[in-house]
Coordinates of C-alpha atoms and ligand atoms in Angstrom, one line a residue:
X110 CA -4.6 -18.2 13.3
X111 CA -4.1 -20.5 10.7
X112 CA -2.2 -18.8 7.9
X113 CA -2.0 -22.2 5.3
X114 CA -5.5 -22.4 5.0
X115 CA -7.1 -22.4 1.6
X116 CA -10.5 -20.3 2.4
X117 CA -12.7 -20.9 -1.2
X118 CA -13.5 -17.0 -2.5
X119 CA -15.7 -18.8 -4.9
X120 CA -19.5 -16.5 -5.3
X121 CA -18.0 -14.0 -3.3
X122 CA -17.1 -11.8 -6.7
X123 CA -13.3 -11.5 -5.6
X124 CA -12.0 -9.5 -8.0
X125 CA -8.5 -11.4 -7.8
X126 CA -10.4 -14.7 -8.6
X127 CA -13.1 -13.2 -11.0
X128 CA -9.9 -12.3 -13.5
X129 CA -9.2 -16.1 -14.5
X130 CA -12.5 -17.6 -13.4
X131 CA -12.8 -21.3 -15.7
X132 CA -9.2 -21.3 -16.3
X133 CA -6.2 -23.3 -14.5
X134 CA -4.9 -20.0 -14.3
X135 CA -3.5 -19.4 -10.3
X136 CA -4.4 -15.7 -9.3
X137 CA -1.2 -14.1 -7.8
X138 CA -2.3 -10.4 -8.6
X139 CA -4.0 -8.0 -6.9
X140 CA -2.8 -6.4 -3.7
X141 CA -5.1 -8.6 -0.9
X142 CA -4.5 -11.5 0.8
X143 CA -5.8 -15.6 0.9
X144 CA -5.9 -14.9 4.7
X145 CA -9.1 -15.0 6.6
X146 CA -9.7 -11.9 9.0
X147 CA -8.5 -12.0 12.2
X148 CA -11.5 -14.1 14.8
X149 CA -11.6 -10.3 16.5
X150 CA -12.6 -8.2 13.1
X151 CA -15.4 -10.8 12.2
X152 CA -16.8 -10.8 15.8
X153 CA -16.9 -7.0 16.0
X154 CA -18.7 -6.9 12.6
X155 CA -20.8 -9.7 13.3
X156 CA -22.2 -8.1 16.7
X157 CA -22.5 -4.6 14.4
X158 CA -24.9 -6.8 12.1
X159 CA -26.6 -8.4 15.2
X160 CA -27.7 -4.7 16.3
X161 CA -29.4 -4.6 12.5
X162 CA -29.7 -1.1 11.7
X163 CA -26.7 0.8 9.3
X164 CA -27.9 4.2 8.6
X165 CA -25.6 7.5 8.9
X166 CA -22.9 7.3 11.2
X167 CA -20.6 10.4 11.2
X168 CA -17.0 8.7 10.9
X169 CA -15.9 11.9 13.4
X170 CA -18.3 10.7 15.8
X171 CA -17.0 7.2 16.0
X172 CA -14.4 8.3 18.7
X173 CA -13.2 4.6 19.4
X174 CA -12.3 4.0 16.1
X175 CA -10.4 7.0 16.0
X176 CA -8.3 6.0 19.5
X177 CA -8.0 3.0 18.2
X178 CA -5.5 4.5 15.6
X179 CA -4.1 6.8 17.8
X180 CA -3.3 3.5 20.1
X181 CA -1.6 2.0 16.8
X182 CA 0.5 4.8 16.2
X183 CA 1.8 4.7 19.4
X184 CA 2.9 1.5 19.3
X185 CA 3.6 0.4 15.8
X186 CA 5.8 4.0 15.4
X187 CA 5.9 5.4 18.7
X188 CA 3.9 8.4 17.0
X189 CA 2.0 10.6 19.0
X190 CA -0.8 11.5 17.3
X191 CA -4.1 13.8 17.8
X192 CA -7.5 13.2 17.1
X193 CA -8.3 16.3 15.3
X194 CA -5.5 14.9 12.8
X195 CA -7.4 11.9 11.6
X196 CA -9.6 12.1 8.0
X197 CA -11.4 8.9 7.2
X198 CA -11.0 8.4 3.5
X199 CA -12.7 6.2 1.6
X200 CA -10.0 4.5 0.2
X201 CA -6.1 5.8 -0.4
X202 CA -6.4 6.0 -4.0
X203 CA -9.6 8.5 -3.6
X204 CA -7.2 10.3 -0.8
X205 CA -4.2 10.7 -3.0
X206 CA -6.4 12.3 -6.0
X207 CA -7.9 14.8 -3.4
X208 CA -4.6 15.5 -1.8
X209 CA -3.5 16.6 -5.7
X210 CA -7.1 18.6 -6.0
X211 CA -5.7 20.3 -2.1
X212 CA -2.7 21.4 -3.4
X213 CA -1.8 21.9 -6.3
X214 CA -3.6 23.3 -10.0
X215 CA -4.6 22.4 -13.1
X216 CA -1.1 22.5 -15.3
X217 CA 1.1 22.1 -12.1
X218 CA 3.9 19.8 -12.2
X219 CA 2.8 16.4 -9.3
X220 CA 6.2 14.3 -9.2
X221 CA 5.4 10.1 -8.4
X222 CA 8.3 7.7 -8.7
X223 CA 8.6 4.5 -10.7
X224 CA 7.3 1.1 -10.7
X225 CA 4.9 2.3 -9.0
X226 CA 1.2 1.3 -7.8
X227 CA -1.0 2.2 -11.5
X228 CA -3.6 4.4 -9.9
X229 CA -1.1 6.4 -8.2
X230 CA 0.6 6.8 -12.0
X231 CA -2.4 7.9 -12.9
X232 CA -3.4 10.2 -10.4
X233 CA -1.9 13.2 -12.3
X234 CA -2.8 13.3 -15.5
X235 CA -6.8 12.2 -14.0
X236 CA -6.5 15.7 -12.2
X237 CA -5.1 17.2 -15.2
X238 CA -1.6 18.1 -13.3
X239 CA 2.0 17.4 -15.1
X240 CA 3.3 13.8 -14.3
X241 CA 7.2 13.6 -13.4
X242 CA 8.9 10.4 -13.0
X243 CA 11.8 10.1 -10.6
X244 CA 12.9 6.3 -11.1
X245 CA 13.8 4.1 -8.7
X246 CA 17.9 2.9 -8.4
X247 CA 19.6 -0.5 -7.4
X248 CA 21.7 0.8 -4.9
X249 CA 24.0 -2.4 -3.4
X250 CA 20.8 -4.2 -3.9
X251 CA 18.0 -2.8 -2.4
X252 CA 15.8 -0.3 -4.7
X253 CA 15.0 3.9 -3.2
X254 CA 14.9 6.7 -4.6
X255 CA 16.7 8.4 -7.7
X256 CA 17.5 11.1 -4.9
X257 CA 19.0 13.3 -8.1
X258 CA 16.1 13.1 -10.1
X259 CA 13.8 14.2 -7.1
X260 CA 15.9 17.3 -6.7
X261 CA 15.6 18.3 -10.5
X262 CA 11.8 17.7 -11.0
X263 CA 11.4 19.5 -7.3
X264 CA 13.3 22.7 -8.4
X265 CA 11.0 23.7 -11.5
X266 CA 9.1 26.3 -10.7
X267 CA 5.3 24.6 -11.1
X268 CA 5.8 21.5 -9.1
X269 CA 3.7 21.3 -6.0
X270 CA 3.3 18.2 -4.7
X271 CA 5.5 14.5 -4.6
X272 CA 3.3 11.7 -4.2
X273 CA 5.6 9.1 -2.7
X274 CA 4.7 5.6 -1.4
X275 CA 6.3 4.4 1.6
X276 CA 6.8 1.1 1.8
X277 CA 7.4 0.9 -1.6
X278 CA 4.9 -1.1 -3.8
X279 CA 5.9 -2.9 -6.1
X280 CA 9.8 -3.0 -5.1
X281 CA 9.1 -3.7 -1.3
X282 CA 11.9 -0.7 0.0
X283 CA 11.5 1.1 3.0
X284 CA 12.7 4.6 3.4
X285 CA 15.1 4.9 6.3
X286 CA 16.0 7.9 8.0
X287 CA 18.3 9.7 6.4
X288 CA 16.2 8.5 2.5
X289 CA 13.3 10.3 4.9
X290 CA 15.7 13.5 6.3
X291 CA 16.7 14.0 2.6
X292 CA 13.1 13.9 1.3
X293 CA 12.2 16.5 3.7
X294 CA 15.0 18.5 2.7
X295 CA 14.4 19.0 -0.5
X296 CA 10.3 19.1 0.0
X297 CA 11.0 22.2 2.1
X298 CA 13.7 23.6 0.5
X299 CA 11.5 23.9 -3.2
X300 CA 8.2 24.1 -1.4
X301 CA 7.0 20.5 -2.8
X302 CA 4.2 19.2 -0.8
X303 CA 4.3 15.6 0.2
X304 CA 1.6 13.3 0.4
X305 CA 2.7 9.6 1.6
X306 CA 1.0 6.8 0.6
X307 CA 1.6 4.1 3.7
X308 CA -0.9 1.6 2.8
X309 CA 1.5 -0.9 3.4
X310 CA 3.6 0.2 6.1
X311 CA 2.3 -2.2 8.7
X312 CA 3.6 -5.2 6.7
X313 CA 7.6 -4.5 7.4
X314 CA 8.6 -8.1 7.2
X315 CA 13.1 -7.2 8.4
X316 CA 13.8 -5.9 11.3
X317 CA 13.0 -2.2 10.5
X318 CA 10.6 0.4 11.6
X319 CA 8.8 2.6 9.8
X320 CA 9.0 5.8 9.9
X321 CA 5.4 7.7 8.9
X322 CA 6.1 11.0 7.0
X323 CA 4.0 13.0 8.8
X324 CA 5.8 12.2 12.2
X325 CA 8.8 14.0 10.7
X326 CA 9.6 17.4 12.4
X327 CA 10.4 18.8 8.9
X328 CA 7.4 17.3 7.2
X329 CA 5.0 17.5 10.0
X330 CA 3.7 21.0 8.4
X331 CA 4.4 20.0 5.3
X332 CA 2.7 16.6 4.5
X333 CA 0.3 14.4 5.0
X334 CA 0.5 10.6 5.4
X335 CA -2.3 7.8 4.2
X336 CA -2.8 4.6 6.2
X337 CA -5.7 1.9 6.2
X338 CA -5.9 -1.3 8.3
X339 CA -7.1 -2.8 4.9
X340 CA -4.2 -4.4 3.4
X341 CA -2.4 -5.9 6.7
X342 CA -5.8 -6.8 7.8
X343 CA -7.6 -8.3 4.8
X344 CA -10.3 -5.4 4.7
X345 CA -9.9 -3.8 1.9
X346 CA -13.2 -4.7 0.0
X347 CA -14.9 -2.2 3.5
X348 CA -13.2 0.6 1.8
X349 CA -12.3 2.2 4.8
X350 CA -8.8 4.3 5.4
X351 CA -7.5 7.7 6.8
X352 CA -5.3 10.6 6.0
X353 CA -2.9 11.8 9.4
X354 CA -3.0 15.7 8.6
X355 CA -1.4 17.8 11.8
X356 CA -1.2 20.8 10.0
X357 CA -4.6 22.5 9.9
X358 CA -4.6 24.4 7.3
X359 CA -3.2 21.1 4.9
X360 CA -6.3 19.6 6.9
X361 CA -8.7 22.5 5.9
X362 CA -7.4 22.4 2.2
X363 CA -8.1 18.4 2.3
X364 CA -11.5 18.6 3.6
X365 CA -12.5 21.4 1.2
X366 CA -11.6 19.5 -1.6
X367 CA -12.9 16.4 -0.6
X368 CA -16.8 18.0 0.2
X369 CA -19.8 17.3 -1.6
X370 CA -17.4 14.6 -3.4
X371 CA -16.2 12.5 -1.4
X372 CA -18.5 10.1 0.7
X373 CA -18.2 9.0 4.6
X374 CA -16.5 5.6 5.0
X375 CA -18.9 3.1 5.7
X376 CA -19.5 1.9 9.8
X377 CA -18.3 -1.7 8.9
X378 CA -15.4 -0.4 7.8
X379 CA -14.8 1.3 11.4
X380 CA -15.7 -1.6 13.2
X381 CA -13.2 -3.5 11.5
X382 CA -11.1 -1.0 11.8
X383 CA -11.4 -0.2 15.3
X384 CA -10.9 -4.4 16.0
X385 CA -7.8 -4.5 14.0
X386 CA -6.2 -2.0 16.2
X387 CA -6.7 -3.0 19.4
X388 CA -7.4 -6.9 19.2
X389 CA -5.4 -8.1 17.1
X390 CA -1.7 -7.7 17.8
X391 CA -0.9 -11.5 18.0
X392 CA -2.7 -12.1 14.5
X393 CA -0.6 -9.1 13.3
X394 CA 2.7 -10.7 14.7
X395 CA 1.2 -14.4 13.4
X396 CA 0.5 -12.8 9.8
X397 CA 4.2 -11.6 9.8
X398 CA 5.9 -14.5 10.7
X399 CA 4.8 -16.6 7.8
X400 CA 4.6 -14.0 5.3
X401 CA 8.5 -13.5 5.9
X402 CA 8.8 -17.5 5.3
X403 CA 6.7 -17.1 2.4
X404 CA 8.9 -13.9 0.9
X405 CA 12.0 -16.4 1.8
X406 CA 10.5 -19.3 -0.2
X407 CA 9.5 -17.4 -3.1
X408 CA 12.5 -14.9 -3.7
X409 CA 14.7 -18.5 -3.4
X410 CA 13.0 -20.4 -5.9
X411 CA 12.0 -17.5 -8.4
X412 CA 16.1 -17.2 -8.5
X413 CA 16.5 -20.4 -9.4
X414 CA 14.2 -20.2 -12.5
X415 CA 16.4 -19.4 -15.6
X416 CA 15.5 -15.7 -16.8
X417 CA 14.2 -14.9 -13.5
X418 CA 15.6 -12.5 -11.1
X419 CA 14.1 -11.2 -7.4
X420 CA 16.0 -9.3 -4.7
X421 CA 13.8 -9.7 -1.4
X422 CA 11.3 -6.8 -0.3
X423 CA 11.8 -5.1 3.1
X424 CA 8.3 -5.1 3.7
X425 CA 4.6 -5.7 1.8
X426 CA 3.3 -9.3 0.5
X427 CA 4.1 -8.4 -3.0
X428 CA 7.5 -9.3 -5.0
X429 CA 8.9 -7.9 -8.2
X430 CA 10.2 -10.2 -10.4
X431 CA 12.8 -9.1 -13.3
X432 CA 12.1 -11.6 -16.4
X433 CA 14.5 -9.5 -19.0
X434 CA 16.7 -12.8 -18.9
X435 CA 13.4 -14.6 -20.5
X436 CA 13.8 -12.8 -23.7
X437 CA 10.3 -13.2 -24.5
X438 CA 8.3 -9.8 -25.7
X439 CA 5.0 -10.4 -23.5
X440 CA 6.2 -11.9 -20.1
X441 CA 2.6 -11.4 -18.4
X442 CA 1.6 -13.9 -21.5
X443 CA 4.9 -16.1 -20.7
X444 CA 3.0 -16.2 -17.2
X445 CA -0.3 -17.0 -17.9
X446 CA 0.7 -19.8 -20.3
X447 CA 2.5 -21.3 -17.5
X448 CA -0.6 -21.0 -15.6
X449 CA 0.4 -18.2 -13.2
X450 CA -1.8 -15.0 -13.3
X451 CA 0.5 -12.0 -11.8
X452 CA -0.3 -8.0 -12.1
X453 CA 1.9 -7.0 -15.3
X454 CA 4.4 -5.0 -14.9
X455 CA 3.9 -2.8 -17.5
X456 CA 0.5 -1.5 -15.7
X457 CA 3.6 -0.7 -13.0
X458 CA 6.0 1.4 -15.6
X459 CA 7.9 -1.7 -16.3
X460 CA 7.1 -4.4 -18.9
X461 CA 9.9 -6.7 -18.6
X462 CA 8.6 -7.2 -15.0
X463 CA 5.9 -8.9 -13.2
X464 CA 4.3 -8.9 -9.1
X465 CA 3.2 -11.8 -7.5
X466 CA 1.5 -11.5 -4.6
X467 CA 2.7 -13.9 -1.7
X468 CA -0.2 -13.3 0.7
X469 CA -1.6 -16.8 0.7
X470 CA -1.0 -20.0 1.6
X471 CA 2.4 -21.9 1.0
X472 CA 0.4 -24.5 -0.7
X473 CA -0.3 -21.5 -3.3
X474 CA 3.1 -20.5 -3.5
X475 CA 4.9 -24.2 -4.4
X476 CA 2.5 -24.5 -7.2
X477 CA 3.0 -21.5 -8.9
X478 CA 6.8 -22.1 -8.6
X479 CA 6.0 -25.5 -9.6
X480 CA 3.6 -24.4 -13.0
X481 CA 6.4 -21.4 -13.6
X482 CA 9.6 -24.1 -13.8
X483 CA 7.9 -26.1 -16.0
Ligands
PLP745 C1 0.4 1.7 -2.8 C2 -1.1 1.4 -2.8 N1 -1.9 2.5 -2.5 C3 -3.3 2.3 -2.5 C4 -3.9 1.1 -2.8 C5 -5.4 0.9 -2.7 O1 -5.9 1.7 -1.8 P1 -7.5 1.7 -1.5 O2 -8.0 0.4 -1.8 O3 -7.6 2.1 -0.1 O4 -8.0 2.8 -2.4 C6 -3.0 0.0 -3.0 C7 -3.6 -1.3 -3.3 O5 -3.0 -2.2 -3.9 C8 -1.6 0.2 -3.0 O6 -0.8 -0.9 -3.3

């Protein structure tokens, strides 16, 4: 468990690397980490190798994978949950475009909020549904919800669905109970579906728990939530995550849409999965510890660059950084001149802004800061 370690991704065709391959261009983009899996996911895959054959394996069928997250959503939430609830997905971004397909119809109105994650922005208008934008507010400085916004675009007649995602990417909030009760409310009260992307809710770096939608009395008919081991666990290239439905007819609706479309995850995927559930709380705990140091270090020193501004994310390995005090019309360019390569905020709703990704080593981290001072 050694989190400062540089691991080259060099000729593995890692997509955050590939972007500013023969530059001097750091990579501080995309949502994975510089971390090597946990010693427990590489052994479980390595013996699944060993045993050398990989044809179909029914992801139902793969029962300790699936009590493996029923064991992690016990702990990490204290959520109860069944097996018949689970849905392996393929990916959250291919469960949030069926969950539009599920419920709602061409023309409806699908309400996302803003920065947000670009694939959920497009989800929408890819399904051919109405996008509405509730913004996100600075409130005593921490970012939620534009609570009045969510009520307006709720009440029109067409909308049928809020795509939310909970811990917030790119702005690193984390609903709390009431920001969860009032959601609920008004998802019930104007017969809004919710569908929660949680990709990231096993990364809470305060003291703070998460709170999964679908463990909410009010939303436990009336959502359905989307987790993965695959960003907490550096997994995400085994495209391999799962939709918590307890209501069966949401389930039914799910799975309808998804047939004949949407493909099984593969078995490495629930191997890894499976490991990173039950083996691995230390390396969890480990992870955690020097992220927070790293979020610390980072939101500290990005403050002290002139035209920079950071407030510090509750949770995730990401951090949004306000560059309006720059001045300059292109900050990802301002950026990548410096030599840093973050995801640009305008893909995010928000061009004055940037992400840098803070899953790596510290190493990483004081040379960007020193390339973006200079
Ligand atoms: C909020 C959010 N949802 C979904 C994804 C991607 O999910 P997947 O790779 O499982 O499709 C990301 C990746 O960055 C993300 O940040």
């Amino acid at each position: 468990m050694d989190f400062s370690k540089k691991p080259s991704r060099q000729s593995t065709f890692a997509y955050k690397w590939e972007k500013y391959k023969d530059t001097d261009i750091l990579p501080m983009w995309i949502a994975d980490t510089e971390f090597e899996c946990a010693p427990a996911i590489l052994d479980a895959m390595t013996t699944r190798v060993e045993n050398g054959l990989f044809g179909y394996t029914l992801p139902a069928h793969a029962t300790p994978s699936v009590d493996a997250i029923i064991r992690w959503c016990k702990k990490q939430y204290d959520w109860e949950i069944e097996s018949d609830w689970v849905v392996w997905t393929p990916g959250v971004v291919p469960a949030f475009n069926v969950a539009i397909q599920a419920y709602s119809n061409p023309g409806d109105g699908v309400i996302v909020q803003t920065p947000n994650y670009p694939p959920l922005l497009a989800a929408p208008s890819i399904n051919q549904r109405k996008k509405l934008e509730v913004g996100t507010l600075n409130i005593d400085g921490r970012m939620t919800l534009d609570f009045d916004a969510l009520e307006k675009y709720a009440s029109l007649p067409d909308t049928r669905l809020f795509i939310i995602c909970n811990p917030m990417n790119p702005v690193g909030s984390v609903l709390t109970k009431s920001e969860l009760d009032r959601v609920a409310d008004i998802c019930e009260r104007h017969q809004v579906k919710l569908c929660s992307d949680e990709i990231h809710c096993d990364l809470i770096l305060d003291d703070l728990t998460h709170l999964p939608a679908s463990s909410h009395r009010q939303l436990k008919d009336n959502s359905i939530t989307l987790m993965a081991a695959s960003k907490t666990f550096n997994i995400a290239g085994l495209g391999t995550s799962f939709a918590i439905i307890p209501n069966k007819p949401l389930r039914a609706a799910f799975n309808k849409a998804a047939r004949g479309i949407v493909p099984w995850v593969n078995v490495m995927g629930l191997v890894a999965t499976e490991a990173a559930f039950t083996q691995c709380d230390d390396w969890h705990q480990g992870q955690l510890a020097y992220l927070k140091e790293n979020r610390d270090y980072l939101v500290r020193e990005i403050n002290k660059i002139p035209g920079l501004k950071a407030m510090t994310p509750q949770a995730t390995f990401l951090l949004w950084v306000d560059a309006s005090g720059l001045g300059v019309e292109n900050t990802q360019k301002w950026c990548e001149e410096k030599g840093v390569g973050p995801s640009p905020g305008i893909d995010f709703g928000e061009p004055n802004c940037f992400r840098l990704n803070f899953g790596c080593s510290r190493d990483y981290l004081e040379e960007a800061i020193v390339k973006l001072s200079s």
